mmCIF file of C-alpha atoms and ligand atoms in Angstrom:
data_model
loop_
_atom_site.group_PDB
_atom_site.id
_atom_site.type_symbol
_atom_site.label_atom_id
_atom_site.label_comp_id
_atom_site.label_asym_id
_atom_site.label_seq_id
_atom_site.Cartn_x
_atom_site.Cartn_y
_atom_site.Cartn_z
ATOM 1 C CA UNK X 1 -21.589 7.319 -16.677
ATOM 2 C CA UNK X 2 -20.969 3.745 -14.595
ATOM 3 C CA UNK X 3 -24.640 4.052 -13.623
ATOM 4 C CA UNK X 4 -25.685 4.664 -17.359
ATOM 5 C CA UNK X 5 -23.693 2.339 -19.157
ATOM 6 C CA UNK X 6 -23.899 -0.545 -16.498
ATOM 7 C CA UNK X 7 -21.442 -3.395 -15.871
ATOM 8 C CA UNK X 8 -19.391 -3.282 -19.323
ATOM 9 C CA UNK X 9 -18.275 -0.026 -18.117
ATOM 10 C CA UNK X 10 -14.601 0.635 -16.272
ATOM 11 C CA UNK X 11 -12.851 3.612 -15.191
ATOM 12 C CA UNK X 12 -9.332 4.372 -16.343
ATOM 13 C CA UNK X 13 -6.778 6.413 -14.126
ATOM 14 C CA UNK X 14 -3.001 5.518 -14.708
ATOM 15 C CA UNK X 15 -3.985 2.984 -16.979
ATOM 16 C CA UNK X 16 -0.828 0.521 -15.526
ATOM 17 C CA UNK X 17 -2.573 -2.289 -14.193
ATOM 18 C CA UNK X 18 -6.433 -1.955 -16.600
ATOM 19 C CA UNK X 19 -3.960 -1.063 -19.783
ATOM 20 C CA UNK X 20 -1.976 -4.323 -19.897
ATOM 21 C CA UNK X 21 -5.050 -6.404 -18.688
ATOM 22 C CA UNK X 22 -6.827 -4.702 -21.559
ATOM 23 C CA UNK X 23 -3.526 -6.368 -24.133
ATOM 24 C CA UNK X 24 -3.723 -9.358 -22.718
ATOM 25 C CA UNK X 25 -7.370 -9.721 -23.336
ATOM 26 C CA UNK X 26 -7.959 -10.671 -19.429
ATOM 27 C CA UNK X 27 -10.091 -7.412 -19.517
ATOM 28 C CA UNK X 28 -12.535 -6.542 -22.233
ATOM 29 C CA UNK X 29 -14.750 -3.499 -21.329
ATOM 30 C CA UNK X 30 -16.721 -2.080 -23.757
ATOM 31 C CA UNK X 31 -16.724 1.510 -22.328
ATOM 32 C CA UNK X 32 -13.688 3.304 -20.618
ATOM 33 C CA UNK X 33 -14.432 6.321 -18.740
ATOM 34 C CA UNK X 34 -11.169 8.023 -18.171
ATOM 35 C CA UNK X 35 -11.029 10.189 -14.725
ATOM 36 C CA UNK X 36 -7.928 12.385 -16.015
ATOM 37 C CA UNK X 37 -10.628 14.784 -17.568
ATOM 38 C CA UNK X 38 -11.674 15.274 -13.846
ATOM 39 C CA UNK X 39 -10.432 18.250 -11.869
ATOM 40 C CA UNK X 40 -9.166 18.712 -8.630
ATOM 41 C CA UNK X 41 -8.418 14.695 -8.508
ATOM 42 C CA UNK X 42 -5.191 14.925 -7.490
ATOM 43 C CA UNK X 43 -4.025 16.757 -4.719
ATOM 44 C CA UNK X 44 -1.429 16.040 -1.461
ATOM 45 C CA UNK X 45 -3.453 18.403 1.503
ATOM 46 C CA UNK X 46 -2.603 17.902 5.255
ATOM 47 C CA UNK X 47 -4.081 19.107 8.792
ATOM 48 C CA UNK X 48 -3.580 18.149 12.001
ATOM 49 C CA UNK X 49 -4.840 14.858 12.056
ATOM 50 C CA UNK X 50 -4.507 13.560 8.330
ATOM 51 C CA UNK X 51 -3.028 13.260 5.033
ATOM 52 C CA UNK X 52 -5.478 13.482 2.170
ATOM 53 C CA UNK X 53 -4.701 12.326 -1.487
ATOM 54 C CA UNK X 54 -6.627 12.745 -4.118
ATOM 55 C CA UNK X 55 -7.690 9.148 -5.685
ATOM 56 C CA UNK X 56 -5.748 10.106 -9.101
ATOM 57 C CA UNK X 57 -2.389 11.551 -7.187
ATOM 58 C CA UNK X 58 0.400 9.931 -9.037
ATOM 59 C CA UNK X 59 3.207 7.611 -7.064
ATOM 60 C CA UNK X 60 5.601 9.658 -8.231
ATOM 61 C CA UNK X 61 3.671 12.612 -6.691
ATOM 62 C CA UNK X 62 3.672 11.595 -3.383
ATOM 63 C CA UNK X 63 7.432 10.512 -3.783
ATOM 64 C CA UNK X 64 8.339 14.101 -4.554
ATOM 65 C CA UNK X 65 5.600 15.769 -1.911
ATOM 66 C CA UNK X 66 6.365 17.388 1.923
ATOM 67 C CA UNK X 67 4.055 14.334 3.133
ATOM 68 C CA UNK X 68 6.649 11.838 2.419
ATOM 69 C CA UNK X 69 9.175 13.754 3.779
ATOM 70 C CA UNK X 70 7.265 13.774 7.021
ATOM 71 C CA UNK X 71 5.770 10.045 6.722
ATOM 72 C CA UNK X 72 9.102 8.343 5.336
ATOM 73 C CA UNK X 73 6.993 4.911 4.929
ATOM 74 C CA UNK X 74 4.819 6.890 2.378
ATOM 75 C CA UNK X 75 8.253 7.778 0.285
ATOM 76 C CA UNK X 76 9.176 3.973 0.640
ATOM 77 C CA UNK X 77 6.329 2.917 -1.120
ATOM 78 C CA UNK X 78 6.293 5.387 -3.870
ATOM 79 C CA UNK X 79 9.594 5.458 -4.758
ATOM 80 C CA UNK X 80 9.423 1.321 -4.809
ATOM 81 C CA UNK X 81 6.973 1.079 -7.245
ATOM 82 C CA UNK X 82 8.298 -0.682 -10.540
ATOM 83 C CA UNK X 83 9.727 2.575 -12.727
ATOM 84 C CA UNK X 84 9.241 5.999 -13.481
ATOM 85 C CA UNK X 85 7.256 5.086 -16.204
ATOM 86 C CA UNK X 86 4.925 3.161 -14.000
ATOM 87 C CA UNK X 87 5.304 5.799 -11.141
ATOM 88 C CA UNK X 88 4.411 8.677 -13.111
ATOM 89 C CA UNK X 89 1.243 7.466 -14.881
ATOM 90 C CA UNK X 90 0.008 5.009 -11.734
ATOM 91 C CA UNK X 91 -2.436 6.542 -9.066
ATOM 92 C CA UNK X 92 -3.045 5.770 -5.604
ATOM 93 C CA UNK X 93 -6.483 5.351 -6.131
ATOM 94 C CA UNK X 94 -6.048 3.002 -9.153
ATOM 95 C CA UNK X 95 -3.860 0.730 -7.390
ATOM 96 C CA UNK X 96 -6.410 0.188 -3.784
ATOM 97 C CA UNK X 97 -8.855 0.003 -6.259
ATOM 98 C CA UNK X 98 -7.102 -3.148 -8.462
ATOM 99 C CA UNK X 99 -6.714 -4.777 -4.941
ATOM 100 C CA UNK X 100 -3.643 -6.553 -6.479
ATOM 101 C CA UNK X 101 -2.128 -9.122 -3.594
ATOM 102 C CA UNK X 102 1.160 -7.797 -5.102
ATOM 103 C CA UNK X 103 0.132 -4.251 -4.917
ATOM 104 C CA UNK X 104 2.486 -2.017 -2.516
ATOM 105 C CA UNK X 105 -0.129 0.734 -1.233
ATOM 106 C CA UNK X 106 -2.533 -1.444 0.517
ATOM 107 C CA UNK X 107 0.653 -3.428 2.567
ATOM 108 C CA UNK X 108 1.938 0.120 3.473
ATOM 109 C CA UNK X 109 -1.531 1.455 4.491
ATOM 110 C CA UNK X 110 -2.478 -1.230 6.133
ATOM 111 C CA UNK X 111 0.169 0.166 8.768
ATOM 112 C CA UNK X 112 -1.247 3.651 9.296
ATOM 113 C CA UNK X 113 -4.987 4.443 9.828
ATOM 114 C CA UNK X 114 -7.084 5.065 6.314
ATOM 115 C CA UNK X 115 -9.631 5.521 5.164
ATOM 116 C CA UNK X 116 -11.179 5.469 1.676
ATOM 117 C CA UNK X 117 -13.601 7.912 0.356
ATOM 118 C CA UNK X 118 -16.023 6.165 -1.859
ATOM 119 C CA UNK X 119 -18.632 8.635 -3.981
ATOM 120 C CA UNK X 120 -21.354 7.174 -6.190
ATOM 121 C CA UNK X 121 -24.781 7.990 -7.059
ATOM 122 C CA UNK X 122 -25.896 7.816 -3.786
ATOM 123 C CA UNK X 123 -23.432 10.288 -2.430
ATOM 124 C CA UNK X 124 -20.066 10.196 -0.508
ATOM 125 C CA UNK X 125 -19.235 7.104 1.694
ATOM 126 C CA UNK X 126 -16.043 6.376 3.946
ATOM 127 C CA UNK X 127 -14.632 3.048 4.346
ATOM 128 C CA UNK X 128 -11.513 1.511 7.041
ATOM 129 C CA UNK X 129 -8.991 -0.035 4.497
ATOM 130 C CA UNK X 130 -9.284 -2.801 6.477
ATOM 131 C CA UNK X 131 -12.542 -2.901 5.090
ATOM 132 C CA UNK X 132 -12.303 -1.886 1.973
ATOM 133 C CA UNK X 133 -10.297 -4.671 0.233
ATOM 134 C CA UNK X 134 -12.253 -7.499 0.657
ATOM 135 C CA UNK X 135 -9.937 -10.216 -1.194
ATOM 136 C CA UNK X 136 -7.816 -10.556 -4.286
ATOM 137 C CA UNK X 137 -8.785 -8.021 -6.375
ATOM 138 C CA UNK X 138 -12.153 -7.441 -4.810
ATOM 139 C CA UNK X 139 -13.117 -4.229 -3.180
ATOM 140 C CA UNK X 140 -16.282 -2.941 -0.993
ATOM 141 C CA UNK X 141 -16.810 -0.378 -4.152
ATOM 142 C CA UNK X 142 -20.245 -0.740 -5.431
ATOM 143 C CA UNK X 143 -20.532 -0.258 -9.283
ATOM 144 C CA UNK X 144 -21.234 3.334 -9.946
ATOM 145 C CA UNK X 145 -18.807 4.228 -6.740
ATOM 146 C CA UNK X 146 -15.218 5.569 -7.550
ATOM 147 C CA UNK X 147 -12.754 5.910 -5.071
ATOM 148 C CA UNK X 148 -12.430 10.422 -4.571
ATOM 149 C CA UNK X 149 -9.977 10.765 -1.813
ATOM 150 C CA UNK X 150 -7.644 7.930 0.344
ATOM 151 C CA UNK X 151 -7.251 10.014 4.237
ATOM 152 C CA UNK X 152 -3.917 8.756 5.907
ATOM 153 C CA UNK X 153 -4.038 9.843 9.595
ATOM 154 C CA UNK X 154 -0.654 11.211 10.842
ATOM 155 C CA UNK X 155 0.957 9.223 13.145
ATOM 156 C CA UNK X 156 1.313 10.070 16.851
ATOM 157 C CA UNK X 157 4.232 12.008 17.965
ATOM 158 C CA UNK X 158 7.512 9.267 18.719
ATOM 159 C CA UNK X 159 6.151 7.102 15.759
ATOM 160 C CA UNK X 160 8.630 5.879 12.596
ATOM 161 C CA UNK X 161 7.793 3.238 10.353
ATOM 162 C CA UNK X 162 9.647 1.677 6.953
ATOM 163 C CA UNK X 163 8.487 -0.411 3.866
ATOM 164 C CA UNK X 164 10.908 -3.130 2.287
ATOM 165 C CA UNK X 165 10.103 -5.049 -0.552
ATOM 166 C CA UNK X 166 12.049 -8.015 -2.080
ATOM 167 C CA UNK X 167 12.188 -7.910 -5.675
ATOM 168 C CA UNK X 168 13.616 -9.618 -9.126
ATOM 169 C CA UNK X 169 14.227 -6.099 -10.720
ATOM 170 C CA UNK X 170 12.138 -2.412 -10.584
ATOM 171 C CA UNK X 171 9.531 -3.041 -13.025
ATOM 172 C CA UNK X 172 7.922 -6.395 -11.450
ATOM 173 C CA UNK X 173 5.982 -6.746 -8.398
ATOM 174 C CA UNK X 174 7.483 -7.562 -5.130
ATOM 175 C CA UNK X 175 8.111 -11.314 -4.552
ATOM 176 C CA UNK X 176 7.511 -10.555 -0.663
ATOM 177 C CA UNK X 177 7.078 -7.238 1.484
ATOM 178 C CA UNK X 178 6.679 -5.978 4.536
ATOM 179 C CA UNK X 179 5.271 -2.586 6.341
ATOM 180 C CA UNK X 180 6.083 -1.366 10.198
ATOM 181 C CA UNK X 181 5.014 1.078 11.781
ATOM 182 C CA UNK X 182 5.887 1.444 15.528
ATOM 183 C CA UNK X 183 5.098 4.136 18.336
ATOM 184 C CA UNK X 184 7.885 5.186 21.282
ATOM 185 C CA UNK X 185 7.619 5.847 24.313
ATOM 186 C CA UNK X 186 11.409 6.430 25.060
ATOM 187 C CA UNK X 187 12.737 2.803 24.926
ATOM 188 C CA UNK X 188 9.498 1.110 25.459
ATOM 189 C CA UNK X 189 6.945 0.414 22.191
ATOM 190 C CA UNK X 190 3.881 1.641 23.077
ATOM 191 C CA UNK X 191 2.077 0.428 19.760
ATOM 192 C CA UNK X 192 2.978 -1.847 16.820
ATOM 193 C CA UNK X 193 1.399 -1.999 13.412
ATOM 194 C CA UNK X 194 2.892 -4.889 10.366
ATOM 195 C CA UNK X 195 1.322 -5.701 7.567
ATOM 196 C CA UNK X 196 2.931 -8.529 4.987
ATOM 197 C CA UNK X 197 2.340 -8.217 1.501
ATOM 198 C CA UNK X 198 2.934 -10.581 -1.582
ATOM 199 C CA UNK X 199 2.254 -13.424 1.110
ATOM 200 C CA UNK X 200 -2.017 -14.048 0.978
ATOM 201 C CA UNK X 201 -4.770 -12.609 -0.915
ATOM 202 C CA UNK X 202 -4.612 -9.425 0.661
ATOM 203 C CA UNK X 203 -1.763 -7.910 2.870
ATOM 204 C CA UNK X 204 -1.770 -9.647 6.125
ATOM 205 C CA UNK X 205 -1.906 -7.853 9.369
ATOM 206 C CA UNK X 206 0.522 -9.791 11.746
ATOM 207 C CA UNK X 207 -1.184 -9.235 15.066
ATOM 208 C CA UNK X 208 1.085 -11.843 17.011
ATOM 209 C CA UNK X 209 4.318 -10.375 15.496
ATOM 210 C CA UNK X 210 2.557 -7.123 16.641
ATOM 211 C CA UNK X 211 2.004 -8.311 19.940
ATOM 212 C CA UNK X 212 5.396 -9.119 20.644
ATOM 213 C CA UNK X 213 6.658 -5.895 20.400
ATOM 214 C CA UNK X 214 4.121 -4.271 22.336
ATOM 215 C CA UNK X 215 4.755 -2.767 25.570
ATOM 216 C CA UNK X 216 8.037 -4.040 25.162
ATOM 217 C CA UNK X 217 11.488 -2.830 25.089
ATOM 218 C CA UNK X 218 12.784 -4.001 21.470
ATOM 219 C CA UNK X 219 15.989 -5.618 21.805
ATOM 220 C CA UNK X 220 17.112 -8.520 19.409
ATOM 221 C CA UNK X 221 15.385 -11.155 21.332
ATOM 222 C CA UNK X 222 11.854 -9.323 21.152
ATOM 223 C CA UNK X 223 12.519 -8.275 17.583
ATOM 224 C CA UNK X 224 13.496 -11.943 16.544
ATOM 225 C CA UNK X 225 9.917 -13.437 18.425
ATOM 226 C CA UNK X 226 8.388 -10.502 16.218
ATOM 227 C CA UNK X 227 10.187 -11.814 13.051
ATOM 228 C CA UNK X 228 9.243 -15.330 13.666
ATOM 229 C CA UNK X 229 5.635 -14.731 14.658
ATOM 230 C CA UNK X 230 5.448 -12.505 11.044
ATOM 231 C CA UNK X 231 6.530 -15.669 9.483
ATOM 232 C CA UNK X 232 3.733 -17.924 11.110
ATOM 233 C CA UNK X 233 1.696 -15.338 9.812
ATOM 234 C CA UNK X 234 2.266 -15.249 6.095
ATOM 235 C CA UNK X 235 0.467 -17.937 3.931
ATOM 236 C CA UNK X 236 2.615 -17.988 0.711
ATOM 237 C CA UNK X 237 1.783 -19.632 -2.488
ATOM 238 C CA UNK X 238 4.425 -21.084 -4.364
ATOM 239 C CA UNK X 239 5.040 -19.247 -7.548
ATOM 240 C CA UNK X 240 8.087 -18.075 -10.215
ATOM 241 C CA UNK X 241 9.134 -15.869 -7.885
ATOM 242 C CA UNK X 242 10.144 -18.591 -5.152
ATOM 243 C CA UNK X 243 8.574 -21.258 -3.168
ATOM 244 C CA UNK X 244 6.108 -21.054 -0.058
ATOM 245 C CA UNK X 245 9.267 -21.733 2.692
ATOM 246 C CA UNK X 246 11.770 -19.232 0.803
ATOM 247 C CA UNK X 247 8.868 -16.273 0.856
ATOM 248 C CA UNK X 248 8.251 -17.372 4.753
ATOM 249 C CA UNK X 249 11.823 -17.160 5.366
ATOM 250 C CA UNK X 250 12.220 -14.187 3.664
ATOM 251 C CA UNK X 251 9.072 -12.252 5.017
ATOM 252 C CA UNK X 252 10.764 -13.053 7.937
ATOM 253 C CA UNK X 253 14.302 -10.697 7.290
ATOM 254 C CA UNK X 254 12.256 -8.422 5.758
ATOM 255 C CA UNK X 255 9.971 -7.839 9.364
ATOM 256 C CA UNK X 256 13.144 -8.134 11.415
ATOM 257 C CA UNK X 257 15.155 -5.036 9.483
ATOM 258 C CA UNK X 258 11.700 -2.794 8.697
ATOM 259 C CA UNK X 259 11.278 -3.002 12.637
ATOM 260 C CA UNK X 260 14.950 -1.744 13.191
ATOM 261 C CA UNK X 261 14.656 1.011 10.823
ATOM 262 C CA UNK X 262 11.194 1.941 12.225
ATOM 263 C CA UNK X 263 13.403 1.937 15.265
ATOM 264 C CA UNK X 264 15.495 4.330 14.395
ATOM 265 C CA UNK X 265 13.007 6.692 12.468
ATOM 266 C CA UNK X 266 11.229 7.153 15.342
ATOM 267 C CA UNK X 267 14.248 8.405 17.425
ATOM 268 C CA UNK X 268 14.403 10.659 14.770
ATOM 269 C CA UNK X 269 17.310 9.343 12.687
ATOM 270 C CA UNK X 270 16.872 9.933 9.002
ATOM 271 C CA UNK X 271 17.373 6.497 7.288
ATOM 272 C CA UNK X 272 17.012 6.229 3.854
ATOM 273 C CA UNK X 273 14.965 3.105 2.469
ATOM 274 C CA UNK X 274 15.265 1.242 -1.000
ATOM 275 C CA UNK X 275 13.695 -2.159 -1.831
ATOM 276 C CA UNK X 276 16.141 -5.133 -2.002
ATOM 277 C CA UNK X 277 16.943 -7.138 -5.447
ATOM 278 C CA UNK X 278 17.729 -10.086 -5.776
HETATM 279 C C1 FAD C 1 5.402 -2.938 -15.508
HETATM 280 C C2 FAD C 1 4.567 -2.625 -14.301
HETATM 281 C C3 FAD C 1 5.082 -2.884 -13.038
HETATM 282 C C4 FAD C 1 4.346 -2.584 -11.902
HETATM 283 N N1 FAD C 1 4.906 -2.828 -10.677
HETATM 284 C C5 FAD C 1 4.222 -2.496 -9.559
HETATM 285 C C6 FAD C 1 4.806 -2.683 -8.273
HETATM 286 O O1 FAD C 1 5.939 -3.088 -8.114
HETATM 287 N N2 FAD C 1 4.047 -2.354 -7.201
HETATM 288 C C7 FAD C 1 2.775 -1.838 -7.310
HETATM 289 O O2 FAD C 1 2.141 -1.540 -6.317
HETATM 290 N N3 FAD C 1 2.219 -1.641 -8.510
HETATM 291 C C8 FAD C 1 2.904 -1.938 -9.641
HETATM 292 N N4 FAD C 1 2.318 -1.727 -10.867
HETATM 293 C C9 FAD C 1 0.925 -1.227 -10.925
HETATM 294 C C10 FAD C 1 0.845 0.268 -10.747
HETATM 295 O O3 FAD C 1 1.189 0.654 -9.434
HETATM 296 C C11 FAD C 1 -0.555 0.821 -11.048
HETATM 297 O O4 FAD C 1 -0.397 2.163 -11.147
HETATM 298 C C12 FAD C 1 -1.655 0.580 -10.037
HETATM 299 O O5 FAD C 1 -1.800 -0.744 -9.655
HETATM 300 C C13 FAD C 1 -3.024 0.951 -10.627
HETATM 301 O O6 FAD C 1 -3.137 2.315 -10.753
HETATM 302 P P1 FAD C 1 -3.599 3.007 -12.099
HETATM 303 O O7 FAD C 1 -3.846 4.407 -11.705
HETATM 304 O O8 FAD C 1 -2.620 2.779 -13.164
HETATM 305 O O9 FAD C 1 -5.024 2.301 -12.370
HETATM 306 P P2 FAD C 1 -5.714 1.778 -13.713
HETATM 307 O O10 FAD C 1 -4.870 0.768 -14.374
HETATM 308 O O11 FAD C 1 -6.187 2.923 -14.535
HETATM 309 O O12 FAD C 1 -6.987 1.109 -13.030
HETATM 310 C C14 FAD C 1 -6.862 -0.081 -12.275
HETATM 311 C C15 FAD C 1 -8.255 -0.517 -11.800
HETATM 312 O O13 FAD C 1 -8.763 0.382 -10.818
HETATM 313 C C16 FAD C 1 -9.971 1.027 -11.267
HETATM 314 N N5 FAD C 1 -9.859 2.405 -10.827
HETATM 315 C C17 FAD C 1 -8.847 3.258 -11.108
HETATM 316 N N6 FAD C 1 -9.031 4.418 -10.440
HETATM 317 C C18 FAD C 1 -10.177 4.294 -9.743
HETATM 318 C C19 FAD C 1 -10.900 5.149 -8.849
HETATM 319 N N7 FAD C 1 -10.476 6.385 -8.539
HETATM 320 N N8 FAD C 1 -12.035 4.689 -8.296
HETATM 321 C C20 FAD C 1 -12.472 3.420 -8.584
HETATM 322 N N9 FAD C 1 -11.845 2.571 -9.415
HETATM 323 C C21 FAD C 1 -10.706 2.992 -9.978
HETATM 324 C C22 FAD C 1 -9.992 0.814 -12.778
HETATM 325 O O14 FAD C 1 -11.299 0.793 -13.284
HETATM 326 C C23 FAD C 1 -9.289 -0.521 -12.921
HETATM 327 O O15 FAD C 1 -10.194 -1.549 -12.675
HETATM 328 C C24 FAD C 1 3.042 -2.025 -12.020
HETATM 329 C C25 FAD C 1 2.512 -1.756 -13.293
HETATM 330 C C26 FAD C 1 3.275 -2.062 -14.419
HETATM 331 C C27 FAD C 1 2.695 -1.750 -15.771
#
């Protein structure tokens, strides 16, 4: 049906980001194919070496699923999002496909290795997130492509990770976020992975902030040159929700306590996570 009815056409999952575009006129399409007449689009499956979702699994799905008790970022994210409103209509696949800067799935997966399955007319394709969103609200998706399945891969054995956000109240975006996941080897980090969100186009990967946790053993010092390199990283705009040095600062806290809970996930503590209002 995108092939047939060309550009004017847009697919609808969850309907929470294309619905209120649609009301406030931003979006006009003159076709709406809706993919909840699909079966077998949503779906939480595991083997040994990934997660699979279905593109239209709900967030409120994978807050409630086995996967998210095993991959405690995943629940983080899920749980986060806005309300249970939003949570129980919105899909995974909707939101990496709406490549919102504010979005929370593309920060969190940013952190963990996945991939997108893209089908279109010219069969099934699979893209590295990292490749897939291209910029605000762009995406490597051709046309006629939808999004069929997002492929987490589980993380290695000693791994924890945790997702804060920073928000005004539940149902608005995040004013600044941040995603860590880290890898163990007793006291020593054998891999880091953060990913800032709210704070550029597209969720930034903080490779220096990474860097200064790997191969190290994290004590304050090493977590604090992690915390500060994350804020080099970020590249705010100033907005309602705060200016560019308050969102730097506060990317900043947010880094420094997702590492120490990551910390402690990965020894195996149980640590619950909820976003932080202001
Ligand atoms: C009040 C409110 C607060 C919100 N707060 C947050 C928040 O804090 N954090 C957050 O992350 N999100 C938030 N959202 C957005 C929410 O998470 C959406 O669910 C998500 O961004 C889009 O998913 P959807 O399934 O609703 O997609 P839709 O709105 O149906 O679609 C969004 C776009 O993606 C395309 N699309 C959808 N599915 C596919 C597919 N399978 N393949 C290809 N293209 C597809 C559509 O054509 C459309 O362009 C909020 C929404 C509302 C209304």
């Amino acid at each position: 049906m995108l092939a047939q009815f060309g550009d004017d056409a847009k697919l609808l999952a969850g309907g929470q980001s294309l619905i209120p575009l649609m009301k406030l006129r931003f979006a006009n399409p003159s076709h709406l194919v809706d993919l909840n007449f699909i079966s077998d689009t949503s779906y939480i499956k595991e083997d040994d070496r990934f997660i699979y979702f279905g593109a239209l699994t709900r967030h409120a799905e994978i807050e409630a699923s086995p996967a998210a008790v095993k991959v405690p970022v995943l629940h983080d994210c899920a749980a986060g999002i806005a309300d249970v409103q939003v949570r129980n209509r919105g899909t995974i696949g909707g939101s990496l496909a709406e490549a919102d800067p504010s979005g929370d799935w593309a920060t969190v997966l940013f952190t963990l290795s996945t991939e997108v399955r893209c089908l279109g007319t010219n069969g099934e394709r699979t893209v590295a997130l990292a490749d897939f969103i291209k910029d605000a609200y762009t995406t490597a998706l051709a046309h006629d492509e939808i999004i069929s399945e997002v492929a987490v891969r589980m993380p290695a054995k000693g791994s924890g990770g945790a997702y804060l956000a920073f928000k005004r109240s539940a149902p608005v975006y995040p004013t600044a976020s941040a995603a860590v996941q880290l890898t163990m080897d007793d006291d020593v980090c054998r891999d880091a992975a953060i990913a800032l969100g709210c704070v550029g186009l597209i969720p930034i990967r903080a490779t220096d902030a990474e860097s200064a946790l790997r191969g190290q053993t994290l004590t304050e010092k090493s977590i604090a040159a992690a915390a500060e390199a994350a804020r080099d990283a970020a590249d705010p705009q100033s907005d309602m929700r705060g200016s560019t040095d308050y969102k730097r600062v506060l990317v900043g806290a947010l880094v420094k306590r997702a590492i120490e809970i990551a910390l402690r996930r990965a020894r195996g503590e149980q640590v619950g996570v909820g976003h932080i209002y202001a």
